[in-house]
CSV table of C-alpha atoms and ligand atoms in Angstrom, one decimal:
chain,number,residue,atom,x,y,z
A,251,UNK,CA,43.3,-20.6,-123.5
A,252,UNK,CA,44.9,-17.6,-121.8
A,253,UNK,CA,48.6,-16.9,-122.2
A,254,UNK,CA,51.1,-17.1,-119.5
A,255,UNK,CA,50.4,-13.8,-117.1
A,256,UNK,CA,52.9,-12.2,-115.1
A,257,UNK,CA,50.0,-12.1,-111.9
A,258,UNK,CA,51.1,-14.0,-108.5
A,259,UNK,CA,49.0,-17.1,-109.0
A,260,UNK,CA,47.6,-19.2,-106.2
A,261,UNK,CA,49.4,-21.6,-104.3
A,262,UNK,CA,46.8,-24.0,-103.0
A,263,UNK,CA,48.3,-25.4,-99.6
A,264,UNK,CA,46.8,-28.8,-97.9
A,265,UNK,CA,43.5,-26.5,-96.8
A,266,UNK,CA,42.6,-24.7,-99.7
A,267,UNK,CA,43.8,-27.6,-102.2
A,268,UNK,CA,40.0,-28.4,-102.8
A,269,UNK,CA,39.0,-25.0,-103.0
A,270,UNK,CA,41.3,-24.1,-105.9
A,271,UNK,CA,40.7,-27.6,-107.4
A,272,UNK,CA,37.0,-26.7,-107.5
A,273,UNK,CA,37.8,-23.5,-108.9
A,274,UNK,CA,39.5,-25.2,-112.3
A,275,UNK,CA,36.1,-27.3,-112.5
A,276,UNK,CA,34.3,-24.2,-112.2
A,277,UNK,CA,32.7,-25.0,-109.2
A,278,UNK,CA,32.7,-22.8,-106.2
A,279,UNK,CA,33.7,-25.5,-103.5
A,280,UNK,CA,33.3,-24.1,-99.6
A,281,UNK,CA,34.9,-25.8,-96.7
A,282,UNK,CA,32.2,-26.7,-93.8
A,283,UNK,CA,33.3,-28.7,-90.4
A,284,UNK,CA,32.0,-31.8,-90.4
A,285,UNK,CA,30.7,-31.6,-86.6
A,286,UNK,CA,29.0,-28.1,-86.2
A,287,UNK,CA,28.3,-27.6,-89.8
A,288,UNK,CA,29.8,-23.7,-90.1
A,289,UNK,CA,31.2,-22.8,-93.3
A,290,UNK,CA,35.0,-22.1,-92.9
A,291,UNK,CA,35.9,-19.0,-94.5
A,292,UNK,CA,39.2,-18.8,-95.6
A,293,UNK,CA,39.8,-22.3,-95.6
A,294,UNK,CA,41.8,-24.1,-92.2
A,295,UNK,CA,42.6,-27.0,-90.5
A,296,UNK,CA,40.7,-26.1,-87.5
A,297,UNK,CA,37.0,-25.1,-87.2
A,298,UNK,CA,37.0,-21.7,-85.2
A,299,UNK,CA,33.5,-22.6,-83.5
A,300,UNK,CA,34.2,-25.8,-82.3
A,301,UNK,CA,37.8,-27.1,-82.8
A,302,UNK,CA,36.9,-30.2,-85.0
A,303,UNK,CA,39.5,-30.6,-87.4
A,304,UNK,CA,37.0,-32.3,-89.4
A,305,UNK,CA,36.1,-30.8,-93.2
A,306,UNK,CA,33.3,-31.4,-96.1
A,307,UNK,CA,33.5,-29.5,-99.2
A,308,UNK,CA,30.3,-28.4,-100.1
A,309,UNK,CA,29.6,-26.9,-103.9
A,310,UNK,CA,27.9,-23.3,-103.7
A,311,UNK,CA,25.9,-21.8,-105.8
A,312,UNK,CA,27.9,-19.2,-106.6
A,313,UNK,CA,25.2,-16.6,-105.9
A,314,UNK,CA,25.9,-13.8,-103.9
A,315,UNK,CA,25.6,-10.3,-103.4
A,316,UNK,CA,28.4,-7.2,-103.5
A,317,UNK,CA,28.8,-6.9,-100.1
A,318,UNK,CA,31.3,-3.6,-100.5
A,319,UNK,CA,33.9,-2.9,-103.0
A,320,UNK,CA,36.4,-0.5,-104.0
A,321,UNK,CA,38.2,1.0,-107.2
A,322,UNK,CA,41.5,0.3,-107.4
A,323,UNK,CA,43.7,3.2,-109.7
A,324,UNK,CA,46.8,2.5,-108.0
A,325,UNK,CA,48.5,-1.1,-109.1
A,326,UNK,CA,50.3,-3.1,-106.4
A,327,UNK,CA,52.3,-5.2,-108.4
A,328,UNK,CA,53.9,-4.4,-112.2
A,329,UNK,CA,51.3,-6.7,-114.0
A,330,UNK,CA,48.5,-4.4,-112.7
A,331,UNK,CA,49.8,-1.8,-114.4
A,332,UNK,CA,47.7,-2.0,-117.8
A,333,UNK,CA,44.7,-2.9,-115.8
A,334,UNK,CA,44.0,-0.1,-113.5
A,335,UNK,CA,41.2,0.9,-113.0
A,336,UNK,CA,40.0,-2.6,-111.8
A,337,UNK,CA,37.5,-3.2,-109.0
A,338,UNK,CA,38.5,-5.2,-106.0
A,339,UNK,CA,34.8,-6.2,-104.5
A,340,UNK,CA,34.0,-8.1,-101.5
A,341,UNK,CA,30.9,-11.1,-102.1
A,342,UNK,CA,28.9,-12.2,-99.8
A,343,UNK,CA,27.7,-15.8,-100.6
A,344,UNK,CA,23.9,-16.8,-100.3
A,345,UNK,CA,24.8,-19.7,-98.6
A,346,UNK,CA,26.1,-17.6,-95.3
A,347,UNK,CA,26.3,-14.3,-94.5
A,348,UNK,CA,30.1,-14.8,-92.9
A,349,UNK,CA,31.1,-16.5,-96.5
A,350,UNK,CA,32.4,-12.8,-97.8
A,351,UNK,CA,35.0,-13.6,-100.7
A,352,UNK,CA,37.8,-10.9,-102.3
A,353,UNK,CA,37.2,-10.9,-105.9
A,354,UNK,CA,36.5,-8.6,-109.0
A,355,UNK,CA,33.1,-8.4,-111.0
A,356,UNK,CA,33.8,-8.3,-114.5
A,357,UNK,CA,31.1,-7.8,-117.4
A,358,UNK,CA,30.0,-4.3,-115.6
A,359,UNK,CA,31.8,-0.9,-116.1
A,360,UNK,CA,33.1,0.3,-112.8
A,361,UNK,CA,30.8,2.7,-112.0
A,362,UNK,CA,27.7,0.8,-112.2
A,363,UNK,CA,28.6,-1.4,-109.2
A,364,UNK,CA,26.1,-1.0,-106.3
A,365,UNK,CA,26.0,-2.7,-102.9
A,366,UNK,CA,23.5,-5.2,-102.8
A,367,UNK,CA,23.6,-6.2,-106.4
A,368,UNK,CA,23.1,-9.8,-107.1
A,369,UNK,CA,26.5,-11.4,-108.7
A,370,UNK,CA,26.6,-15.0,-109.8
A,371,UNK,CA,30.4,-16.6,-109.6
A,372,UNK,CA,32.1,-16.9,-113.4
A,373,UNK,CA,35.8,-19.0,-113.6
A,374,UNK,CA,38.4,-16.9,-115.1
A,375,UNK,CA,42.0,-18.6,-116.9
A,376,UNK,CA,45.0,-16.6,-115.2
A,377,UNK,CA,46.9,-18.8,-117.3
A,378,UNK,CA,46.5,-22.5,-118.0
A,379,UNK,CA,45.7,-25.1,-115.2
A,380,UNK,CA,44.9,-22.0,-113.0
A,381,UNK,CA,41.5,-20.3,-113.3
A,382,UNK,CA,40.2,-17.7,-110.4
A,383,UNK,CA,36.8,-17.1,-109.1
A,384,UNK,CA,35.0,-14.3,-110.0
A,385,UNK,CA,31.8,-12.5,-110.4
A,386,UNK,CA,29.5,-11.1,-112.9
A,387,UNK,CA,25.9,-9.4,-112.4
A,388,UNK,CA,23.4,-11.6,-112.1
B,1561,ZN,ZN1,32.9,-26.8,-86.1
């Protein structure tokens, strides 16, 4: 079990409350309106294609593809300090090309991520109760 970090952690509101739930069953759970059937990337009350307000959660396969990314040597916050480099990468998921999630890839050295690589989603403990969703070459 990981130890306490000193990382922001999520705070799942009402729409992504299912999203970060399926994240700590290591599932990758996407939210899809229930009328037009379009993927809702980030998570929201209201579809943006057709105003429904109503939601599925569908489970995806957590296959995807490095859509871009970006090496990050700079840290943001204090607890990045003893991490930089990391990689920040953008995924697209199988399932839809508009599903492009903000992650990192781990199990690869920095400089062997290509565009285009297949990446399969992995669950990651921040600390306990709180895993995040990222990626590792497929
Ligand atoms: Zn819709």
């Amino acid at each position: 079990m990981a130890a306490p970090s000193n990382f922001p952690v999520p705070i799942p509101d009402f729409d992504a409350e299912e999203f970060w739930a399926g994240c700590n069953r290591g599932e990758l759970m996407m939210q899809r309106c229930a009328e037009c059937k379009r993927f809702r990337w980030l998570p929201r009350s209201m579809c943006p294609f057709c105003n429904s307000l109503e939601r599925e959660w569908i489970k995806a396969s957590g296959r995807g593809k490095v859509y871009s990314y970006t090496i990050v040597t700079h840290p943001v916050h204090p607890a990045a300090v003893s991490r930089v480099p990391y990689n920040v990468v953008q995924v697209q998921l199988q399932e839809d090309p508009d599903l492009i999630l903000v992650t990192n890839l781990v199990g690869i050295a920095n400089d062997a991520i290509r565009i285009g690589m297949p990446v399969q989603a992995v669950f990651e403990e921040l600390e306990p109760g709180v895993k995040l969703p990222k990626f590792k070459p497929a």
